[in-house]
Amino acid sequence: MSGVVIYLPPGVGDHGEEPDGGVTLRLGAGETARFGRGSATTPVELRLIDAAISRLAGEIRVTEDHWQLSNHSTTQSYLVENPEGAGEYLRVPPRRAGAPIPFEFSRVVLPTRRDTTVAFQVFAPDHLYMDPDAVGGHRGTRTVTAYSLDETAIYFLVLVALCEPRLRDESPLAVPTTPQIVERLRAHPACARLTARAVSSHIDYLAEEKMRISAPDEYGPARGGRRNGKRESIVGLALRFGLVREEHLTLLPPRTGGGHGVHTGRHLG
Amino acid sequence: MVSIPADTSDDDRTDVLPPGYRLGRWEVTGQIGSGGWATVYAGRPVDGTDAGEGEEVALKILPTAGLGPSQARKVADTARREVELGRRTGHPRLIRLLESLVLSDPRYPLLDGAIVLVMERAADSLRTLLAAGVSEDEAAGLFTGICEGLAHLHRSGWVHGDLKPDNVLVMADGSVRLSDFGLATELTGTHGTHGYAPPMGTLDYLPPERWKAPLGEHGVKVRPSADIWALGIMIHEAFAHGAAPFPGATPAARGAAVQEYAEGRAPLRLSGELPPFWRELAADCLAPTHAERGAHTAESLLARINGRPDGTASAAGAAIRRRRWLVRSTVLAAAGCGAAAAIWSYALPGNAHDHPAAVGSTGSASQSAGSIRVFNIEQSCRQRNDRSPQCSLGLAIDPLQPYTIDNVVPTRVWHGDVLPVDCRLPKGIPIIDEAGTESAQWFRVRLPEGSRRTTAWLPAVRTQDRPAVPECPRPTPLR
């Protein structure tokens, strides 16, 4: 239970000394953050710079393993989109207090006067998933894996792709590179537009929020750079502790032969 | 794992062994339950082998067939921990591992190759006992046993890692056995302060630091203080009808409440049902940080339980036997004296000051040395104030004579009554209350004006007060 992470992309928030960077805010269980244009008399934790947004536009409260959104606007509805949900979204009407948000990944969208919108992201990595053998439901009295991963999320596909060579006993050492993962997942319907940058973000999210990987010593340059050390740690731990198993290989799109996967759709004769 | 009722629906992922099935020197008599990775059967030694005389055993079967290599490794690792711990740290408070073997039978493809752990058979788990409700003294006996087992484990350099009522077994004689060492971890580190365990556990029993623990090459860091936290949760459950100390409808909600508490944003709100001694003990076990919890070891907690006020530190079995005996005798006393109940019927708890005789500071011939509040161990009686005869308590005429129906004054008292007290008698006839608490101490209390006698004797088990009053002169025998 580490709460939620809120990320204001560059250009949306007031980020003071970091003109080009976004703003990241971490909230623990029971904590709240207000968002809006803010003022001296209406302080907010997340400042959104758009004239159409009220001084106190809304509030985020971390509760249990999810979060709640209160809409302080008297006229505007806010949308909460699930960027991985194929169009799944919630509308939070004006003056709604504490609407529970069920998505692990959310994009909160506020309307502006222009044709554009202001949006920020909220991650809720604490979502709990039952172990596959927990058939009798989840009562808090069963022994379970303390790290739960959404096996339908893109980060999980990235994780399986990272682990694939070792699961298939092809290469005990090599962990796929980011371009290799982009290529490997391209045929998956959810990953057609997956970028290298997104893959890197998913890997960071897995390492920092989901698996909370320690052992920074292994990230030394002698091991081929920080990023590779992190990948190797993720793969090693996911396999060692059974977070990714052989049966998960079926989640990946079929391989297109020979491990090179370039010559598809050709019929001879 | 053992206490989960058997799933009777057809599950195509498991084979079920029929009664009479032989496993080495043992034969299956029936299924006890099945959990995450294991199914537990009852068994007994096959006649004519040297396996022991008719002793019932539990056969814990961990299948590996049909699992991928990494899952099979996990199961084997679980079994290895159990065997290793059983081999190296035997103790009367740890479930005894008799043997481990591998099931080899192609007729049961899903069980072929399964690891079988043969263990002594328990009668119950703490989980089922808690569901039925335990008295304070039964709980004291159980937690004494749990702390003895934990103290031994920790002394031997192990952390249990998955302590919960399902893994505390109770034998037919009432004695406690800790079980399920699948996540037990041997302490390493330079000073043997911590070990590393697989990132698994039972959500409602995880200490706050575990929710954020980083995952390293060997797993997550585990320290003995994790078992102490789980012990605190169990103490709360035992006295609060199974309720967890942290609010929330789901394990995730309760986990978030644990975080809020540990980060200082919410206080610890223990149930009012916990008696003061256990409340303090649970609060110490549930100290928010590992460092603060470190001050309380299984050993120091055990010493406190043994030395608790009026604690007899008896084994649970003995407590239960004595309880039966005493319930009978107090019921007799109550029935014989119900007619006198009207005398104090208007001196309700809380307004004792309105009644001159009940306080003794106004109007009495002489000043009493202090006052004492009556305590009824039966919780249902503490919750009512209708002064029903069933909830009335007796006062003795002579504290040196057996506490029987003809040694009781007609005046009855109820939970919450405040009585003027003159002095105390450290050694009268010993009295055991309904929960098995024993004390030979008595207090001489004043009776209201109009009673046939001016004083009578209240057994110390009937109050939680220990007023600073002088010792009584030894009463002259009446008969």
XYZ file of C-alpha atoms in Angstrom:
748
model
C 0.000 0.000 0.000
C 1.884 3.007 -1.183
C -1.043 5.195 -2.206
C -1.396 6.901 -5.568
C 0.937 8.851 -7.825
C -0.312 11.964 -9.632
C 1.546 13.232 -12.663
C 0.974 16.608 -14.285
C 2.587 16.615 -17.714
C 4.738 19.600 -18.730
C 2.705 22.650 -19.675
C -0.329 21.688 -17.602
C 0.785 22.403 -14.090
C 2.655 25.203 -12.452
C 5.995 23.551 -11.975
C 8.010 26.370 -10.512
C 11.682 25.688 -10.913
C 11.359 22.948 -13.502
C 10.077 24.745 -16.550
C 10.223 21.746 -18.843
C 9.402 18.936 -16.478
C 6.136 17.601 -15.185
C 5.012 17.553 -11.579
C 4.809 14.307 -9.640
C 2.901 14.113 -6.367
C 2.665 11.017 -4.211
C -0.238 10.571 -1.782
C -0.454 7.936 0.950
C -3.585 6.227 2.253
C -6.068 8.749 3.608
C -4.259 11.760 2.139
C -5.887 14.331 -0.108
C -4.741 16.739 -2.793
C -6.764 19.686 -4.105
C -6.428 20.800 -7.697
C -7.393 23.970 -9.511
C -6.062 27.371 -10.480
C -5.412 28.203 -6.820
C -4.832 31.593 -5.221
C -3.438 33.069 -2.048
C -6.721 32.406 -0.278
C -7.484 29.131 -2.047
C -4.343 27.029 -1.795
C -4.178 23.888 -3.920
C -1.600 21.110 -4.051
C -1.871 20.758 -7.822
C -1.957 24.055 -9.711
C -3.476 23.882 -13.173
C -2.759 26.893 -15.327
C -5.844 27.625 -17.369
C -8.150 30.600 -16.935
C -11.254 28.466 -17.396
C -10.464 26.250 -14.426
C -11.823 27.422 -11.082
C -9.560 28.227 -8.176
C -10.627 25.046 -6.406
C -11.714 22.683 -9.158
C -11.670 19.396 -7.319
C -10.036 17.088 -4.843
C -8.401 13.663 -4.918
C -8.560 11.456 -1.866
C -6.729 8.171 -1.478
C -8.956 5.576 0.087
C -8.371 1.858 0.572
C -6.619 0.618 -2.595
C -8.171 3.234 -4.920
C -8.963 6.944 -4.944
C -11.960 9.233 -4.996
C -12.582 12.313 -7.066
C -14.666 15.235 -5.816
C -15.826 17.734 -8.425
C -16.084 21.216 -6.883
C -17.300 22.808 -10.115
C -20.960 23.807 -10.175
C -21.252 23.609 -13.956
C -18.596 21.371 -15.464
C -18.385 17.583 -15.576
C -14.941 15.990 -15.425
C -13.999 12.874 -17.319
C -11.790 10.125 -15.982
C -10.468 8.016 -18.847
C -8.793 4.653 -18.662
C -6.018 4.996 -21.243
C -5.726 1.198 -21.465
C -9.459 0.584 -21.497
C -10.320 0.945 -25.180
C -12.476 4.006 -24.612
C -13.564 3.174 -21.057
C -14.292 6.347 -19.065
C -16.310 7.780 -16.197
C -18.114 11.114 -16.103
C -18.003 12.819 -12.712
C -20.862 15.346 -12.666
C -20.699 18.810 -11.044
C -20.681 18.837 -7.224
C -20.225 15.056 -7.019
C -18.386 14.268 -3.771
C -15.997 11.329 -3.521
C -16.703 9.396 -6.723
C -14.699 6.131 -6.501
C -12.329 5.644 -9.422
C -11.771 1.992 -10.316
C -8.918 2.324 -12.829
C -5.294 1.582 -12.049
C -4.365 4.142 -14.705
C -6.504 7.236 -15.054
C -6.435 10.389 -17.106
C -8.480 13.145 -15.469
C -9.780 15.538 -18.136
C -11.071 19.030 -17.332
C -12.779 21.110 -20.024
C -11.481 24.571 -20.897
C -13.065 27.447 -22.837
C -11.046 26.688 -25.903
C -11.360 23.471 -27.839
C -8.579 21.947 -25.780
C -8.673 20.234 -22.442
C -6.412 20.092 -19.427
C -5.527 16.598 -18.264
C -3.356 14.913 -15.702
C -2.692 11.278 -14.794
C -3.308 9.325 -11.617
C -1.749 5.904 -10.991
C -3.150 3.564 -8.337
C -0.579 0.754 -8.131
C -2.081 -0.797 -4.986
C -4.987 -2.473 -6.751
C -5.201 -5.956 -5.356
C -5.626 -9.075 -7.477
C -6.471 -12.492 -6.132
C -4.004 -15.298 -6.616
C -5.119 -17.660 -9.386
C -5.624 -20.459 -6.853
C -7.717 -18.324 -4.460
C -10.944 -19.926 -5.615
C -12.836 -19.368 -2.397
C -12.689 -15.589 -2.641
C -10.451 -13.228 -0.807
C -10.963 -12.896 2.895
C -7.635 -11.574 4.060
C -6.868 -14.855 5.774
C -5.218 -16.644 2.860
C -1.561 -16.670 2.102
C -1.114 -14.726 -1.115
C 1.565 -13.168 -3.254
C 2.084 -9.723 -1.825
C 2.682 -8.168 -5.242
C -0.306 -8.238 -7.488
C -0.150 -7.491 -11.142
C -3.002 -6.855 -13.565
C -2.473 -9.549 -16.156
C -4.545 -7.595 -18.691
C -2.429 -4.439 -18.374
C 0.136 -3.422 -20.943
C 2.839 -3.355 -18.278
C 2.214 -7.059 -17.785
C 2.630 -7.733 -21.519
C 5.900 -5.822 -21.363
C 6.939 -7.917 -18.375
C 6.079 -11.194 -20.119
C 7.941 -10.056 -23.226
C 10.954 -9.229 -21.067
C 10.837 -12.687 -19.496
C 10.036 -14.609 -22.686
C 13.561 -15.676 -23.707
C 14.253 -17.125 -20.274
C 10.840 -18.774 -20.000
C 11.501 -20.438 -23.335
C 14.979 -21.383 -22.222
C 16.388 -19.683 -25.265
C 18.862 -17.429 -23.672
C 19.760 -17.555 -20.053
C 21.351 -14.142 -20.179
C 19.872 -11.860 -22.770
C 17.003 -9.595 -21.737
C 15.224 -8.010 -24.714
C 15.928 -4.373 -25.469
C 13.200 -1.742 -25.697
C 13.054 -1.795 -29.534
C 12.847 -5.605 -29.412
C 9.890 -5.398 -27.037
C 8.112 -2.837 -29.227
C 8.600 -5.178 -32.167
C 7.569 -8.283 -30.221
C 4.281 -6.719 -29.046
C 3.398 -4.919 -32.273
C 0.954 -7.602 -33.408
C -0.988 -7.352 -30.130
C -4.196 -5.305 -30.626
C -3.528 -3.192 -27.529
C 0.064 -2.452 -28.492
C -0.160 -1.413 -32.123
C 0.848 2.141 -31.247
C 3.156 1.307 -28.345
C 6.245 3.523 -28.449
C 9.713 2.865 -27.109
C 9.182 5.646 -24.616
C 5.985 4.022 -23.349
C 7.797 0.711 -22.902
C 10.441 2.468 -20.815
C 7.718 4.064 -18.682
C 6.068 0.683 -18.140
C 9.380 -0.797 -17.071
C 9.947 2.061 -14.617
C 6.417 1.666 -13.280
C 6.949 -2.080 -12.761
C 10.275 -1.589 -11.017
C 9.324 1.340 -8.816
C 5.607 1.063 -8.092
C 4.611 -2.559 -8.584
C 7.602 -4.665 -7.577
C 9.495 -2.007 -5.595
C 12.802 -3.413 -6.687
C 15.747 -2.740 -4.440
C 19.441 -3.506 -4.987
C 20.633 -0.268 -6.599
C 24.204 -1.643 -6.518
C 23.406 -3.834 -9.478
C 22.618 -0.825 -11.641
C 26.289 0.094 -11.975
C 27.730 1.069 -15.352
C 29.860 -2.085 -15.308
C 26.695 -4.081 -15.954
C 25.846 -2.181 -19.098
C 24.087 0.870 -17.794
C 21.407 1.568 -15.250
C 18.448 0.686 -17.445
C 19.739 -2.765 -18.326
C 20.482 -3.539 -14.680
C 16.926 -2.668 -13.811
C 15.558 -4.894 -16.584
C 17.655 -7.830 -15.469
C 16.468 -7.368 -11.902
C 12.838 -7.259 -13.007
C 13.184 -10.435 -15.055
C 15.155 -12.274 -12.370
C 12.686 -11.430 -9.597
C 9.521 -11.936 -11.660
C 10.671 -15.450 -12.556
C 12.117 -16.308 -9.163
C 8.952 -15.395 -7.300
C 6.525 -16.729 -9.898
C 5.008 -13.378 -10.909
C 5.415 -14.457 -14.532
C 4.990 -18.114 -15.415
C 5.066 -20.293 -18.486
C 1.299 -20.072 -18.936
C 1.572 -16.289 -19.423
C 3.411 -16.781 -22.715
C 0.023 -17.286 -24.363
C -0.737 -13.600 -23.688
C 1.887 -12.605 -26.235
C 1.023 -12.470 -29.916
C 2.150 -15.558 -31.846
C 5.746 -15.490 -32.895
C 6.258 -15.198 -36.588
C 8.931 -17.805 -36.968
C 12.649 -18.101 -36.522
C 12.822 -15.526 -33.815
C 13.365 -12.810 -36.396
C 9.721 -12.243 -37.113
C 9.918 -10.185 -40.270
C 8.684 -12.370 -43.108
C 4.966 -12.619 -42.594
C 2.059 -13.188 -44.916
C 3.984 -14.670 -47.780
C 2.668 -17.698 -49.578
C 4.791 -19.396 -52.146
C 3.491 -21.670 -54.855
C -4.230 -23.626 5.064
C -5.463 -26.549 7.066
C -8.654 -24.994 8.320
C -10.226 -24.196 4.993
C -13.196 -26.509 4.512
C -12.861 -29.052 1.787
C -14.266 -27.986 -1.515
C -16.809 -30.636 -2.346
C -17.451 -29.412 -5.870
C -15.725 -31.236 -8.656
C -12.452 -29.577 -9.314
C -10.727 -30.967 -12.324
C -7.412 -29.641 -11.117
C -7.155 -32.098 -8.256
C -7.292 -35.803 -7.721
C -8.823 -36.941 -4.450
C -7.229 -39.815 -2.581
C -9.792 -42.364 -1.341
C -9.893 -43.565 2.280
C -7.563 -46.512 2.724
C -5.042 -45.170 0.187
C -1.542 -46.041 1.333
C 1.288 -43.552 1.521
C 4.361 -45.409 2.730
C 3.655 -46.485 6.282
C 0.479 -44.408 6.428
C -3.031 -44.744 5.096
C -5.520 -42.006 4.293
C -8.684 -41.920 6.398
C -10.321 -38.810 4.946
C -9.814 -35.308 3.666
C -9.447 -32.481 6.201
C -9.179 -29.483 3.933
C -7.500 -27.858 1.015
C -5.854 -24.522 0.585
C -3.673 -22.668 -1.861
C -1.029 -25.208 -2.693
C -1.855 -28.106 -0.460
C -4.518 -30.600 0.430
C -4.530 -32.059 3.908
C -5.778 -35.568 4.661
C -6.273 -37.339 7.956
C -4.270 -40.522 8.191
C -3.165 -43.299 10.490
C -0.317 -45.764 10.572
C -0.897 -48.965 8.617
C -1.218 -51.973 10.949
C 1.903 -54.015 11.306
C 4.303 -51.192 10.565
C 6.478 -49.453 13.079
C 4.819 -46.110 12.445
C 3.399 -45.822 15.942
C 0.431 -47.055 17.843
C -2.765 -45.875 16.228
C -1.670 -42.243 16.388
C -3.660 -40.061 13.987
C -1.602 -37.967 11.625
C -2.180 -35.185 9.140
C -0.909 -35.813 5.613
C -0.191 -32.550 3.848
C 0.081 -33.105 0.117
C 1.753 -30.509 -2.085
C 1.204 -31.407 -5.753
C 3.828 -30.390 -8.288
C 2.466 -32.051 -11.419
C 0.940 -29.732 -13.985
C 2.907 -26.803 -12.638
C 5.482 -24.943 -14.633
C 9.075 -25.318 -13.473
C 9.026 -22.063 -11.515
C 5.799 -22.925 -9.700
C 7.029 -26.418 -8.933
C 10.186 -24.865 -7.523
C 8.065 -22.654 -5.294
C 6.200 -25.664 -3.921
C 9.402 -27.573 -3.382
C 10.838 -24.531 -1.641
C 7.809 -24.385 0.670
C 8.218 -28.041 1.564
C 11.961 -27.627 2.016
C 11.425 -24.851 4.555
C 8.982 -27.001 6.512
C 11.305 -29.984 6.552
C 14.356 -27.914 7.380
C 12.639 -26.184 10.249
C 11.135 -29.401 11.549
C 14.504 -31.134 11.445
C 16.401 -28.376 13.200
C 14.087 -26.755 15.709
C 11.770 -29.293 17.271
C 9.810 -27.967 20.241
C 6.631 -28.976 22.081
C 4.912 -25.846 20.778
C 5.748 -26.461 17.106
C 3.799 -29.005 15.099
C 5.915 -32.144 14.792
C 6.947 -33.249 11.329
C 7.130 -37.046 11.396
C 8.277 -37.729 7.875
C 8.366 -36.372 4.351
C 7.959 -38.500 1.260
C 7.090 -38.251 -2.399
C 3.858 -39.666 -3.776
C 4.518 -41.820 -6.794
C 1.427 -43.188 -8.492
C 0.661 -42.868 -12.197
C -3.026 -43.614 -11.483
C -3.292 -40.094 -10.046
C -1.509 -38.011 -12.659
C -2.082 -34.734 -10.828
C -0.672 -36.086 -7.581
C 2.177 -38.079 -9.090
C 5.362 -36.567 -7.759
C 3.583 -34.612 -5.000
C 5.478 -33.926 -1.806
C 3.831 -35.408 1.289
C 4.513 -34.026 4.756
C 3.417 -36.321 7.587
C 2.645 -34.335 10.726
C 1.015 -34.854 14.087
C -2.726 -34.330 13.934
C -4.340 -31.371 15.695
C -7.927 -31.171 16.901
C -8.648 -27.603 15.873
C -7.159 -24.372 14.706
C -7.232 -21.124 16.630
C -9.428 -19.807 13.794
C -12.250 -22.219 14.662
C -11.808 -21.631 18.406
C -12.050 -17.868 17.883
C -15.224 -18.325 15.868
C -16.741 -20.170 18.825
C -15.508 -17.560 21.311
C -12.905 -17.987 24.053
C -12.882 -16.750 27.626
C -10.101 -14.538 28.940
C -8.427 -17.408 30.720
C -8.677 -19.771 27.760
C -7.141 -17.012 25.652
C -4.383 -16.566 28.219
C -3.576 -20.262 27.944
C -3.560 -20.126 24.154
C -1.361 -17.032 23.943
C 1.007 -18.478 26.512
C 1.455 -21.433 24.155
C 1.808 -19.226 21.084
C 4.454 -17.073 22.793
C 6.327 -20.167 23.970
C 6.441 -21.423 20.386
C 7.418 -18.035 18.982
C 10.076 -17.470 21.638
C 11.599 -20.809 20.700
C 11.458 -20.086 16.965
C 13.030 -16.658 17.378
C 15.666 -17.973 19.764
C 16.525 -20.650 17.203
C 16.981 -17.958 14.573
C 13.754 -18.344 12.596
C 10.834 -16.063 11.784
C 7.489 -17.765 11.199
C 6.475 -15.260 8.528
C 2.837 -16.313 8.195
C 1.490 -16.317 11.732
C -2.325 -16.267 11.823
C -5.087 -18.144 13.627
C -5.263 -20.704 10.789
C -1.648 -21.644 11.485
C -2.025 -21.945 15.255
C -3.296 -25.460 15.904
C -4.760 -26.735 19.130
C -4.345 -30.357 20.131
C -7.006 -32.511 21.776
C -5.492 -31.748 25.206
C -5.794 -27.997 24.599
C -2.094 -27.396 24.035
C -0.918 -25.126 21.243
C 1.205 -25.968 18.181
C 2.448 -23.441 15.670
C 2.278 -24.859 12.166
C 2.746 -24.098 8.483
C 6.349 -23.096 8.123
C 6.189 -22.689 4.352
C 7.250 -19.050 4.670
C 9.502 -19.518 7.697
C 12.779 -17.707 7.253
C 16.109 -18.288 8.853
C 17.663 -15.135 10.217
C 20.885 -14.136 8.519
C 22.630 -10.775 8.379
C 25.695 -9.977 10.430
C 23.817 -9.969 13.699
C 21.092 -12.447 12.812
C 18.510 -9.689 12.890
C 16.630 -10.421 9.684
C 16.131 -12.839 6.862
C 14.630 -12.791 3.393
C 11.358 -14.453 2.472
C 9.391 -14.853 -0.734
C 7.087 -11.850 -1.244
C 4.077 -13.656 0.140
C 1.967 -13.391 3.228
C -1.538 -13.042 4.577
C -2.763 -9.509 4.076
C -4.534 -9.034 7.403
C -1.431 -10.030 9.340
C 1.267 -8.118 7.448
C 3.125 -5.464 9.476
C 3.023 -1.921 8.049
C 6.582 -1.997 6.758
C 5.822 -5.050 4.611
C 3.328 -3.149 2.430
C 6.192 -1.014 1.170
C 9.063 -3.451 1.511
C 11.402 -3.415 -1.470
C 11.895 -6.679 -3.320
C 15.496 -7.774 -3.520
C 17.286 -10.696 -5.059
C 16.446 -12.947 -2.098
C 12.932 -11.650 -1.487
C 11.656 -9.188 1.091
C 13.274 -8.444 4.419
C 11.578 -10.235 7.310
C 12.296 -9.691 10.996
C 10.947 -11.319 14.180
C 8.953 -8.139 14.792
C 6.703 -9.210 11.885
C 5.544 -12.184 13.986
C 4.992 -9.845 16.952
C 2.711 -7.648 14.814
C 0.717 -10.712 13.740
C 0.486 -11.729 17.400
C -1.027 -8.323 18.212
C -3.654 -8.802 15.493
C -4.501 -12.254 16.878
C -4.805 -10.957 20.467
C -7.263 -8.347 19.233
C -9.242 -10.933 17.277
C -9.388 -13.242 20.289
C -10.997 -10.647 22.548
C -13.065 -8.755 19.965
C -15.058 -11.658 18.534
C -12.743 -12.092 15.580
C -12.747 -8.420 14.553
C -9.533 -7.024 13.102
C -8.099 -3.980 14.899
C -8.030 -1.969 11.674
C -11.247 -0.846 10.002
C -12.285 -1.726 6.482
C -14.481 -4.145 4.610
C -11.733 -5.684 2.496
C -8.135 -6.742 3.167
C -6.999 -3.866 0.934
C -9.025 -1.378 2.964
C -7.616 -2.720 6.207
C -4.129 -2.607 4.703
C -4.656 1.065 3.868
C -5.839 1.668 7.445
C -2.624 0.023 8.700
C -0.644 2.457 6.544
C -2.581 5.470 7.813
C -1.896 4.377 11.372
C 1.787 3.663 10.766
C 2.260 7.045 9.103
C 0.714 8.789 12.095
C -2.448 9.976 10.357
C -4.793 7.778 12.374
C -4.648 6.575 15.983
C -4.765 2.933 17.006
C -8.392 2.244 17.891
C -8.572 -1.054 19.733
C -11.933 -2.539 20.611
C -13.288 -1.686 24.057
C -13.882 -5.390 24.527
C -10.204 -6.016 25.253
C -9.508 -6.354 28.983
C -6.933 -3.740 30.118
C -4.016 -6.171 30.338
C -4.571 -7.578 26.852
C -5.269 -4.162 25.431
C -1.872 -2.966 26.556
C -0.211 -6.104 25.247
C -1.902 -5.803 21.838
C -0.976 -2.113 21.604
C 2.688 -2.960 22.253
C 2.640 -5.701 19.609
C 1.041 -3.244 17.179
C 3.632 -0.485 17.665
C 3.793 1.311 14.310
C 7.449 0.806 13.457
C 9.718 -2.184 13.488
C 12.039 -0.357 15.890
C 9.306 0.340 18.447
C 8.026 -3.212 18.210
C 11.573 -4.461 18.716
C 11.283 -3.631 22.425
C 8.733 -6.425 22.769
C 10.008 -9.922 22.142
C 8.031 -13.146 22.323
C 9.967 -13.849 25.491
C 9.133 -10.552 27.210
C 5.481 -10.878 26.193
C 5.410 -14.417 27.583
C 6.793 -13.163 30.893
C 4.109 -10.488 31.019
C 1.332 -12.993 30.312
C 2.628 -15.276 33.044
C 2.888 -12.409 35.496
C -0.364 -10.693 34.671
C -2.539 -9.606 37.621
C -4.395 -12.617 38.974
C -2.987 -14.580 36.084
C -2.529 -18.212 36.792
C -0.775 -18.927 33.499
C -2.533 -22.221 33.396
C -2.662 -24.431 30.380
C -5.843 -23.926 28.422
C -7.051 -27.430 29.138
C -6.856 -26.973 32.883
C -8.641 -23.643 32.619
C -11.526 -25.184 30.745
C -11.909 -27.987 33.287
C -11.991 -25.595 36.221
C -14.433 -23.330 34.481
C -17.050 -26.048 34.352
C -16.736 -26.680 38.052
C -17.153 -23.087 39.035
C -20.059 -22.200 36.804
C -22.061 -24.807 38.671
C -21.291 -23.438 42.121
C -22.045 -19.801 41.317
C -25.336 -20.673 39.699
C -26.306 -22.373 42.942
C -25.441 -19.315 44.957
C -27.389 -17.032 42.687
C -30.511 -19.170 42.789
C -30.598 -19.389 46.559
C -30.474 -15.664 47.203
C -32.494 -14.091 44.436
C -35.229 -12.986 46.815
C -33.030 -10.376 48.443
C -32.292 -8.661 45.173
C -34.704 -5.820 45.833
C -32.690 -4.317 48.646
C -30.172 -2.549 46.406
C -32.312 -2.313 43.382
C -32.182 1.460 43.195
C -28.437 1.763 43.667
C -27.740 1.473 39.952
C -24.226 1.695 38.636
C -23.223 5.287 38.161
C -25.431 6.888 40.787
C -23.949 5.245 43.826
C -23.285 8.687 45.267
C -27.016 9.227 45.637
C -27.142 6.347 48.045
C -25.537 7.201 51.351
C -24.978 3.648 52.449
C -23.289 2.653 49.223
C -20.524 5.180 49.603
C -20.118 5.350 53.300
C -18.802 8.888 53.348
C -22.074 10.436 54.426
C -24.197 9.237 57.282
C -22.321 6.044 58.112
C -21.279 5.499 61.661
C -17.604 5.372 60.772
C -15.612 6.293 57.687
C -14.808 3.372 55.381
C -11.236 2.999 54.181
C -12.185 3.220 50.525
C -14.563 1.982 47.892
C -14.520 -0.904 45.490
C -16.423 -1.521 42.274
C -17.950 -4.921 41.565
C -16.863 -6.612 38.340
C -18.774 -9.423 36.644
C -16.614 -11.590 34.378
C -19.660 -12.525 32.266
C -19.749 -10.008 29.480
C -23.483 -10.377 28.853
C -24.090 -9.300 32.460
C -21.839 -6.272 32.133
C -23.945 -5.022 29.256
C -27.269 -4.959 31.143
C -28.345 -2.845 34.089
C -31.716 -4.412 34.953
C -30.221 -6.147 37.989
C -31.558 -9.476 36.878
C -31.115 -12.310 39.375
C -29.060 -14.293 36.835
C -26.454 -11.563 36.859
C -26.349 -11.014 40.616
C -23.239 -11.880 42.568
C -22.935 -13.089 46.145
C -21.051 -11.912 49.209
C -19.718 -14.369 51.729
C -20.445 -14.426 55.455
C -17.162 -16.125 56.288
C -14.217 -15.931 53.873
C -12.518 -18.900 55.521
C -15.406 -21.275 54.938
C -16.309 -22.870 51.608
C -18.207 -20.415 49.435
C -21.506 -22.276 49.373
C -25.164 -21.383 49.528
C -25.328 -21.277 53.321
C -22.254 -19.045 53.564
C -23.732 -16.174 51.547
C -25.513 -13.065 52.842
C -29.002 -12.347 51.445
C -27.754 -9.075 49.936
C -26.783 -9.446 46.274
C -24.507 -7.185 44.256
C -24.276 -6.462 40.523
C -21.588 -5.415 38.096
C -20.737 -1.735 38.558
C -21.974 -1.445 42.176
C -19.621 0.599 44.330
C -19.216 -0.748 47.846
C -17.506 0.839 50.843
C -14.534 -1.344 51.751
C -12.814 -1.602 55.139
C -9.910 -3.951 54.695
C -8.525 -6.901 52.769
C -7.840 -10.500 53.680
C -4.953 -11.828 51.568
C -5.540 -15.479 52.335
C -9.100 -16.644 52.566
C -10.594 -19.580 50.774
C -9.424 -19.555 47.120
C -12.108 -18.624 44.620
C -12.014 -19.337 40.907
C -14.233 -17.289 38.658
C -16.087 -18.435 35.564
C -13.058 -17.746 33.385
C -10.725 -19.728 35.590
C -9.014 -16.774 37.294
C -8.080 -17.750 40.815
C -7.495 -15.634 43.919
C -7.564 -16.247 47.658
C -7.893 -12.553 48.454
C -11.105 -11.120 49.916
C -12.372 -7.622 50.729
C -14.567 -6.792 53.718
C -17.339 -4.530 52.433
C -20.146 -2.703 54.225
C -23.725 -3.669 53.616
C -26.477 -1.066 53.255
C -28.403 0.028 56.313
C -31.245 -2.294 57.099
C -29.295 -5.433 56.197
C -29.189 -8.161 58.782
C -25.433 -7.949 58.868
C -23.325 -4.813 58.662
C -20.457 -6.333 56.676
C -19.812 -9.172 54.253
C -16.915 -10.412 52.105
C -16.351 -9.843 48.368
C -13.964 -12.250 46.620
C -11.131 -10.408 44.839
C -12.043 -12.171 41.565
C -15.276 -10.125 41.643
C -13.532 -6.775 41.250
C -10.775 -5.309 39.159
C -9.975 -2.690 41.819
C -7.148 -3.176 44.244
C -7.897 -0.443 46.807
C -5.122 0.521 49.218
C -6.850 -0.678 52.353
C -5.339 -2.157 55.511
C -5.153 -5.868 56.037
C -8.105 -7.229 57.991
C -7.661 -8.864 61.361
C -8.147 -12.561 60.825
C -11.889 -13.156 61.208
C -12.992 -15.405 64.040
C -14.441 -18.630 62.729
C -18.212 -18.558 62.880
C -18.756 -22.240 63.218
